[in-house]
Amino acid sequence: MNIGILGTGNLAEALGAAWTRAGHEVTIAGRSPAKAEALADRLGAGARAADAREAVTGRDAVLLAVTWTGAADILHSAGGHEGTLEGTPLIDPTNAVEHGVGVLLTGAESMAERVAALAPGAHVVKALHLFASTQWTAPDPERPPVTVAMCGDDQAALKTVGDLVRDLGGVPAVLGPLARARQLEEVAGFTIGLFFSGVDPRSALPGLG
Ligand SMILES: NC(=O)c1ccc[n+]([C@@H]2O[C@H](COP(=O)([O-])OP(=O)(O)OC[C@H]3O[C@@H](n4cnc5c(N)ncnc54)[C@H](OP(=O)(O)O)[C@@H]3O)[C@@H](O)[C@H]2O)c1
């Protein structure tokens, strides 16, 4: 696939590396063109840098790998408000939570629904927010493949994102429409809260450890 990545940080690098390794092509954009160029160079074959609008245009899928506070800016730069992402699967892995606490900061709505409003016509899929980026760069060979819970309204987009999850070594599990996103986001907040309390989140979910 031809994947657009918005963002040049840890998650962009981890997923960009895993997807290029799987044979996909990634086009990377960030608010810093220099960081996008540097990341594309580090990823090597199959990766290149572009501006945000080009990174999202005509892609099979786009990953929104920026902090939740940067989502509006980068999607605006990409022309999301003008429909550049119309019909495109848009993966939202953002965690709009209070750092170190895990409380959601988006009020009654989910971050995924905010993202959908910022990019009208995009087929938003909430996914890949529950695992640390190291899951995709240094998976524990002793553990079984992880299940990646996701939700979204467009079946074709869910299938595309599911295929990309499999290419990461995960197993996709579709939990329902985008209206379920807040629940998935709360789970990440809960997990983050435990982690920052010094607890292994797996120990709080009996049978899952
Ligand atoms: N890392 C993980 O393990 C992980 C796991 C699950 C979900 N996530 C989620 O994935 C997203 C990215 O996480 P990360 O760890 O990759 O973060 P990161 O390393 O801190 O990178 C954040 C990215 O967001 C960009 N950004 C921040 N504000 C922006 C703005 N106003 N306009 C445009 N770009 C902006 C940064 O650009 P600059 O470099 O120019 O500041 C950078 O490219 C977050 O929403 C996070 O909650 C991360």
mmCIF file of C-alpha atoms and ligand atoms in Angstrom:
data_model
loop_
_atom_site.group_PDB
_atom_site.id
_atom_site.type_symbol
_atom_site.label_atom_id
_atom_site.label_comp_id
_atom_site.label_asym_id
_atom_site.label_seq_id
_atom_site.Cartn_x
_atom_site.Cartn_y
_atom_site.Cartn_z
ATOM 1 C CA MET A 1 0.000 0.000 0.000
ATOM 2 C CA ASN A 2 0.863 3.619 -0.286
ATOM 3 C CA ILE A 3 0.587 5.061 3.205
ATOM 4 C CA GLY A 4 0.698 8.693 4.313
ATOM 5 C CA ILE A 5 2.090 9.477 7.749
ATOM 6 C CA LEU A 6 1.436 12.803 9.448
ATOM 7 C CA GLY A 7 3.970 13.270 12.234
ATOM 8 C CA THR A 8 7.658 12.566 12.659
ATOM 9 C CA GLY A 9 7.887 11.336 16.257
ATOM 10 C CA ASN A 10 8.198 7.959 17.958
ATOM 11 C CA LEU A 11 5.023 6.350 16.665
ATOM 12 C CA ALA A 12 5.536 7.635 13.114
ATOM 13 C CA GLU A 13 9.010 6.121 13.133
ATOM 14 C CA ALA A 14 7.973 2.775 14.634
ATOM 15 C CA LEU A 15 5.037 2.227 12.299
ATOM 16 C CA GLY A 16 6.853 3.686 9.296
ATOM 17 C CA ALA A 17 9.714 1.253 9.883
ATOM 18 C CA ALA A 18 7.413 -1.728 10.315
ATOM 19 C CA TRP A 19 5.330 -0.920 7.238
ATOM 20 C CA THR A 20 8.283 -0.247 4.954
ATOM 21 C CA ARG A 21 9.804 -3.511 6.199
ATOM 22 C CA ALA A 22 6.542 -5.203 5.165
ATOM 23 C CA GLY A 23 6.918 -3.772 1.652
ATOM 24 C CA HIS A 24 4.642 -0.734 1.824
ATOM 25 C CA GLU A 25 5.574 2.754 0.687
ATOM 26 C CA VAL A 26 5.274 5.583 3.178
ATOM 27 C CA THR A 27 5.116 9.314 2.550
ATOM 28 C CA ILE A 28 5.929 11.333 5.650
ATOM 29 C CA ALA A 29 5.014 14.892 6.540
ATOM 30 C CA GLY A 30 5.349 16.949 9.693
ATOM 31 C CA ARG A 31 5.253 20.575 10.657
ATOM 32 C CA SER A 32 9.032 20.440 10.350
ATOM 33 C CA PRO A 33 10.064 19.504 6.794
ATOM 34 C CA ALA A 34 13.593 18.849 8.087
ATOM 35 C CA LYS A 35 12.306 16.244 10.562
ATOM 36 C CA ALA A 36 10.222 14.616 7.817
ATOM 37 C CA GLU A 37 13.294 14.407 5.562
ATOM 38 C CA ALA A 38 15.403 13.014 8.383
ATOM 39 C CA LEU A 39 12.830 10.369 9.253
ATOM 40 C CA ALA A 40 12.436 9.331 5.612
ATOM 41 C CA ASP A 41 16.240 9.005 5.403
ATOM 42 C CA ARG A 42 16.331 6.842 8.537
ATOM 43 C CA LEU A 43 13.573 4.595 7.177
ATOM 44 C CA GLY A 44 15.386 4.265 3.858
ATOM 45 C CA ALA A 45 13.937 2.420 0.868
ATOM 46 C CA GLY A 46 10.181 2.782 0.577
ATOM 47 C CA ALA A 47 10.041 6.073 2.481
ATOM 48 C CA ARG A 48 10.053 9.670 1.326
ATOM 49 C CA ALA A 49 9.138 13.067 2.714
ATOM 50 C CA ALA A 50 6.516 15.440 1.359
ATOM 51 C CA ASP A 51 4.359 18.300 2.522
ATOM 52 C CA ALA A 52 1.235 17.436 4.472
ATOM 53 C CA ARG A 53 -1.163 17.882 1.575
ATOM 54 C CA GLU A 54 0.852 15.606 -0.678
ATOM 55 C CA ALA A 55 1.298 13.054 2.118
ATOM 56 C CA VAL A 56 -2.455 12.508 2.394
ATOM 57 C CA THR A 57 -3.512 12.834 -1.231
ATOM 58 C CA GLY A 58 -4.302 9.628 -3.082
ATOM 59 C CA ARG A 59 -3.058 7.328 -0.297
ATOM 60 C CA ASP A 60 -4.489 3.910 0.548
ATOM 61 C CA ALA A 61 -4.387 4.911 4.213
ATOM 62 C CA VAL A 62 -3.124 7.797 6.339
ATOM 63 C CA LEU A 63 -1.773 7.607 9.891
ATOM 64 C CA LEU A 64 -2.317 10.610 12.163
ATOM 65 C CA ALA A 65 0.810 10.304 14.341
ATOM 66 C CA VAL A 66 0.871 13.660 16.104
ATOM 67 C CA THR A 67 0.026 14.728 19.638
ATOM 68 C CA TRP A 68 -3.705 15.244 20.052
ATOM 69 C CA THR A 69 -3.111 18.959 20.475
ATOM 70 C CA GLY A 70 -1.440 19.048 17.042
ATOM 71 C CA ALA A 71 -4.159 17.163 15.161
ATOM 72 C CA ALA A 72 -6.113 20.247 14.081
ATOM 73 C CA ASP A 73 -2.979 22.033 12.821
ATOM 74 C CA ILE A 74 -1.585 19.158 10.789
ATOM 75 C CA LEU A 75 -4.952 18.165 9.337
ATOM 76 C CA HIS A 76 -5.508 21.781 8.342
ATOM 77 C CA SER A 77 -2.074 21.879 6.663
ATOM 78 C CA ALA A 78 -3.049 18.690 4.851
ATOM 79 C CA GLY A 79 -6.220 20.338 3.547
ATOM 80 C CA GLY A 80 -8.462 18.023 5.528
ATOM 81 C CA HIS A 81 -11.092 20.761 5.825
ATOM 82 C CA GLU A 82 -11.122 20.970 2.004
ATOM 83 C CA GLY A 83 -11.796 17.270 1.563
ATOM 84 C CA THR A 84 -8.290 16.018 0.710
ATOM 85 C CA LEU A 85 -8.893 12.943 2.865
ATOM 86 C CA GLU A 86 -12.356 12.196 1.512
ATOM 87 C CA GLY A 87 -12.780 8.441 1.144
ATOM 88 C CA THR A 88 -9.372 7.710 2.669
ATOM 89 C CA PRO A 89 -8.917 5.455 5.714
ATOM 90 C CA LEU A 90 -7.524 7.759 8.413
ATOM 91 C CA ILE A 91 -5.993 5.925 11.373
ATOM 92 C CA ASP A 92 -6.322 7.806 14.656
ATOM 93 C CA PRO A 93 -3.924 6.419 17.296
ATOM 94 C CA THR A 94 -3.901 9.593 19.396
ATOM 95 C CA ASN A 95 -4.302 9.540 23.157
ATOM 96 C CA ALA A 96 -5.902 12.786 24.271
ATOM 97 C CA VAL A 97 -5.123 12.213 27.916
ATOM 98 C CA GLU A 98 -3.604 14.092 30.800
ATOM 99 C CA HIS A 99 0.046 13.130 30.829
ATOM 100 C CA GLY A 100 0.888 10.621 33.538
ATOM 101 C CA VAL A 101 -2.721 10.439 34.714
ATOM 102 C CA GLY A 102 -4.687 9.074 31.774
ATOM 103 C CA VAL A 103 -7.852 11.159 32.155
ATOM 104 C CA LEU A 104 -9.412 11.951 28.762
ATOM 105 C CA LEU A 105 -9.342 15.625 27.886
ATOM 106 C CA THR A 106 -11.892 15.781 25.058
ATOM 107 C CA GLY A 107 -15.012 16.300 27.156
ATOM 108 C CA ALA A 108 -18.014 14.241 26.150
ATOM 109 C CA GLU A 109 -16.817 13.521 22.629
ATOM 110 C CA SER A 110 -14.045 11.187 21.575
ATOM 111 C CA MET A 111 -10.833 12.336 19.965
ATOM 112 C CA ALA A 112 -11.652 10.139 16.960
ATOM 113 C CA GLU A 113 -14.913 12.016 16.429
ATOM 114 C CA ARG A 114 -12.992 15.311 16.622
ATOM 115 C CA VAL A 115 -10.591 13.999 14.003
ATOM 116 C CA ALA A 116 -13.515 13.004 11.785
ATOM 117 C CA ALA A 117 -14.887 16.548 12.031
ATOM 118 C CA LEU A 118 -11.469 17.992 11.086
ATOM 119 C CA ALA A 119 -11.296 15.878 7.927
ATOM 120 C CA PRO A 120 -14.794 15.643 6.454
ATOM 121 C CA GLY A 121 -15.322 12.515 4.393
ATOM 122 C CA ALA A 122 -12.287 10.694 5.798
ATOM 123 C CA HIS A 123 -12.993 7.155 6.960
ATOM 124 C CA VAL A 124 -11.619 7.443 10.465
ATOM 125 C CA VAL A 125 -10.543 4.267 12.227
ATOM 126 C CA LYS A 126 -9.559 4.411 15.891
ATOM 127 C CA ALA A 127 -6.685 1.979 16.225
ATOM 128 C CA LEU A 128 -3.116 1.432 17.408
ATOM 129 C CA HIS A 129 -3.488 3.764 20.406
ATOM 130 C CA LEU A 130 -3.210 1.052 23.060
ATOM 131 C CA PHE A 131 0.341 -0.174 22.507
ATOM 132 C CA ALA A 132 3.662 1.499 23.070
ATOM 133 C CA SER A 133 5.551 2.097 19.832
ATOM 134 C CA THR A 134 8.134 -0.471 20.967
ATOM 135 C CA GLN A 135 5.500 -3.158 20.451
ATOM 136 C CA TRP A 136 6.096 -2.721 16.716
ATOM 137 C CA THR A 137 9.872 -2.301 16.796
ATOM 138 C CA ALA A 138 10.820 -4.862 19.441
ATOM 139 C CA PRO A 139 7.977 -7.355 19.934
ATOM 140 C CA ASP A 140 8.465 -9.932 22.669
ATOM 141 C CA PRO A 141 8.983 -13.228 20.801
ATOM 142 C CA GLU A 142 7.840 -15.137 23.909
ATOM 143 C CA ARG A 143 4.366 -13.614 23.794
ATOM 144 C CA PRO A 144 1.518 -14.390 21.374
ATOM 145 C CA PRO A 145 0.529 -11.785 18.766
ATOM 146 C CA VAL A 146 -1.301 -8.813 20.248
ATOM 147 C CA THR A 147 -4.927 -8.012 19.486
ATOM 148 C CA VAL A 148 -5.473 -4.530 18.128
ATOM 149 C CA ALA A 149 -8.959 -3.327 19.024
ATOM 150 C CA MET A 150 -10.342 -0.825 16.546
ATOM 151 C CA CYS A 151 -13.569 0.820 15.534
ATOM 152 C CA GLY A 152 -14.862 2.758 12.572
ATOM 153 C CA ASP A 153 -17.878 3.287 10.335
ATOM 154 C CA ASP A 154 -16.531 2.219 6.945
ATOM 155 C CA GLN A 155 -16.088 -1.500 6.351
ATOM 156 C CA ALA A 156 -13.537 -1.106 3.561
ATOM 157 C CA ALA A 157 -11.421 1.199 5.731
ATOM 158 C CA LEU A 158 -11.604 -1.283 8.623
ATOM 159 C CA LYS A 159 -10.436 -4.015 6.247
ATOM 160 C CA THR A 160 -7.519 -1.873 5.021
ATOM 161 C CA VAL A 161 -6.432 -0.976 8.547
ATOM 162 C CA GLY A 162 -6.856 -4.606 9.612
ATOM 163 C CA ASP A 163 -4.492 -5.664 6.826
ATOM 164 C CA LEU A 164 -1.951 -3.063 7.996
ATOM 165 C CA VAL A 165 -2.277 -4.333 11.574
ATOM 166 C CA ARG A 166 -1.537 -7.877 10.383
ATOM 167 C CA ASP A 167 1.549 -6.553 8.609
ATOM 168 C CA LEU A 168 2.710 -5.248 12.002
ATOM 169 C CA GLY A 169 2.304 -8.709 13.511
ATOM 170 C CA GLY A 170 -0.962 -7.877 15.290
ATOM 171 C CA VAL A 171 -4.433 -9.353 15.042
ATOM 172 C CA PRO A 172 -7.222 -6.871 14.299
ATOM 173 C CA ALA A 173 -10.471 -6.942 16.287
ATOM 174 C CA VAL A 174 -13.264 -4.657 15.110
ATOM 175 C CA LEU A 175 -15.478 -3.609 18.018
ATOM 176 C CA GLY A 176 -18.050 -1.583 16.146
ATOM 177 C CA PRO A 177 -18.675 1.893 14.737
ATOM 178 C CA LEU A 178 -16.725 5.059 15.473
ATOM 179 C CA ALA A 179 -19.240 5.800 18.219
ATOM 180 C CA ARG A 180 -17.329 3.179 20.248
ATOM 181 C CA ALA A 181 -14.121 5.221 20.026
ATOM 182 C CA ARG A 182 -14.546 6.913 23.381
ATOM 183 C CA GLN A 183 -14.645 3.534 25.087
ATOM 184 C CA LEU A 184 -11.427 2.483 23.354
ATOM 185 C CA GLU A 185 -9.840 5.797 24.301
ATOM 186 C CA GLU A 186 -10.859 5.333 27.953
ATOM 187 C CA VAL A 187 -9.191 1.924 27.957
ATOM 188 C CA ALA A 188 -5.937 3.547 26.878
ATOM 189 C CA GLY A 189 -6.353 6.208 29.575
ATOM 190 C CA PHE A 190 -6.914 3.490 32.185
ATOM 191 C CA THR A 191 -3.850 1.606 30.989
ATOM 192 C CA ILE A 192 -1.700 4.735 30.951
ATOM 193 C CA GLY A 193 -2.901 5.626 34.457
ATOM 194 C CA LEU A 194 -1.856 2.216 35.772
ATOM 195 C CA PHE A 195 1.486 2.394 34.015
ATOM 196 C CA PHE A 196 2.312 5.767 35.541
ATOM 197 C CA SER A 197 1.267 4.422 38.950
ATOM 198 C CA GLY A 198 4.094 1.935 38.624
ATOM 199 C CA VAL A 199 1.828 -0.997 37.837
ATOM 200 C CA ASP A 200 2.090 -3.356 34.869
ATOM 201 C CA PRO A 201 -1.376 -2.862 33.305
ATOM 202 C CA ARG A 202 -1.528 -6.548 32.385
ATOM 203 C CA SER A 203 -1.559 -7.423 36.086
ATOM 204 C CA ALA A 204 -4.817 -5.497 36.497
ATOM 205 C CA LEU A 205 -6.597 -7.539 33.837
ATOM 206 C CA PRO A 206 -6.786 -11.084 35.194
ATOM 207 C CA GLY A 207 -6.113 -13.741 32.647
ATOM 208 C CA LEU A 208 -4.589 -11.318 30.188
ATOM 209 C CA GLY A 209 -1.128 -11.135 31.731
HETATM 210 N N1 LIG B 1 4.723 6.630 21.154
HETATM 211 C C1 LIG B 1 3.842 5.724 21.550
HETATM 212 O O1 LIG B 1 4.242 4.695 22.152
HETATM 213 C C2 LIG B 1 2.380 5.898 21.264
HETATM 214 C C3 LIG B 1 1.539 4.788 21.416
HETATM 215 C C4 LIG B 1 0.187 4.921 21.139
HETATM 216 C C5 LIG B 1 -0.325 6.138 20.732
HETATM 217 N N2 LIG B 1 0.505 7.217 20.611
HETATM 218 C C6 LIG B 1 -0.063 8.479 20.166
HETATM 219 O O2 LIG B 1 0.532 8.772 18.908
HETATM 220 C C7 LIG B 1 0.692 10.179 18.755
HETATM 221 C C8 LIG B 1 2.157 10.460 18.473
HETATM 222 O O3 LIG B 1 2.904 10.018 19.579
HETATM 223 P P1 LIG B 1 4.499 10.042 19.567
HETATM 224 O O4 LIG B 1 4.943 9.217 20.702
HETATM 225 O O5 LIG B 1 4.996 9.753 18.204
HETATM 226 O O6 LIG B 1 4.776 11.556 19.940
HETATM 227 P P2 LIG B 1 6.112 12.403 19.709
HETATM 228 O O7 LIG B 1 7.280 11.514 19.515
HETATM 229 O O8 LIG B 1 6.132 13.396 20.814
HETATM 230 O O9 LIG B 1 5.818 13.148 18.321
HETATM 231 C C9 LIG B 1 4.742 14.049 18.277
HETATM 232 C C10 LIG B 1 4.562 14.539 16.862
HETATM 233 O O10 LIG B 1 3.481 15.480 16.886
HETATM 234 C C11 LIG B 1 3.922 16.655 16.192
HETATM 235 N N3 LIG B 1 3.180 17.835 16.609
HETATM 236 C C12 LIG B 1 2.995 18.304 17.870
HETATM 237 N N4 LIG B 1 2.269 19.437 17.831
HETATM 238 C C13 LIG B 1 2.030 19.695 16.522
HETATM 239 C C14 LIG B 1 1.350 20.731 15.840
HETATM 240 N N5 LIG B 1 0.749 21.737 16.486
HETATM 241 N N6 LIG B 1 1.278 20.674 14.492
HETATM 242 C C15 LIG B 1 1.868 19.649 13.822
HETATM 243 N N7 LIG B 1 2.531 18.637 14.406
HETATM 244 C C16 LIG B 1 2.610 18.673 15.748
HETATM 245 C C17 LIG B 1 5.398 16.742 16.545
HETATM 246 O O11 LIG B 1 6.053 17.643 15.697
HETATM 247 P P3 LIG B 1 7.422 18.351 16.172
HETATM 248 O O12 LIG B 1 8.447 17.268 16.237
HETATM 249 O O13 LIG B 1 7.671 19.365 15.132
HETATM 250 O O14 LIG B 1 7.164 18.920 17.552
HETATM 251 C C18 LIG B 1 5.790 15.279 16.316
HETATM 252 O O15 LIG B 1 5.924 15.001 14.949
HETATM 253 C C19 LIG B 1 0.199 10.820 20.058
HETATM 254 O O16 LIG B 1 -1.098 11.299 19.894
HETATM 255 C C20 LIG B 1 0.233 9.666 21.064
HETATM 256 O O17 LIG B 1 -0.742 9.823 22.077
HETATM 257 C C21 LIG B 1 1.848 7.112 20.866
#
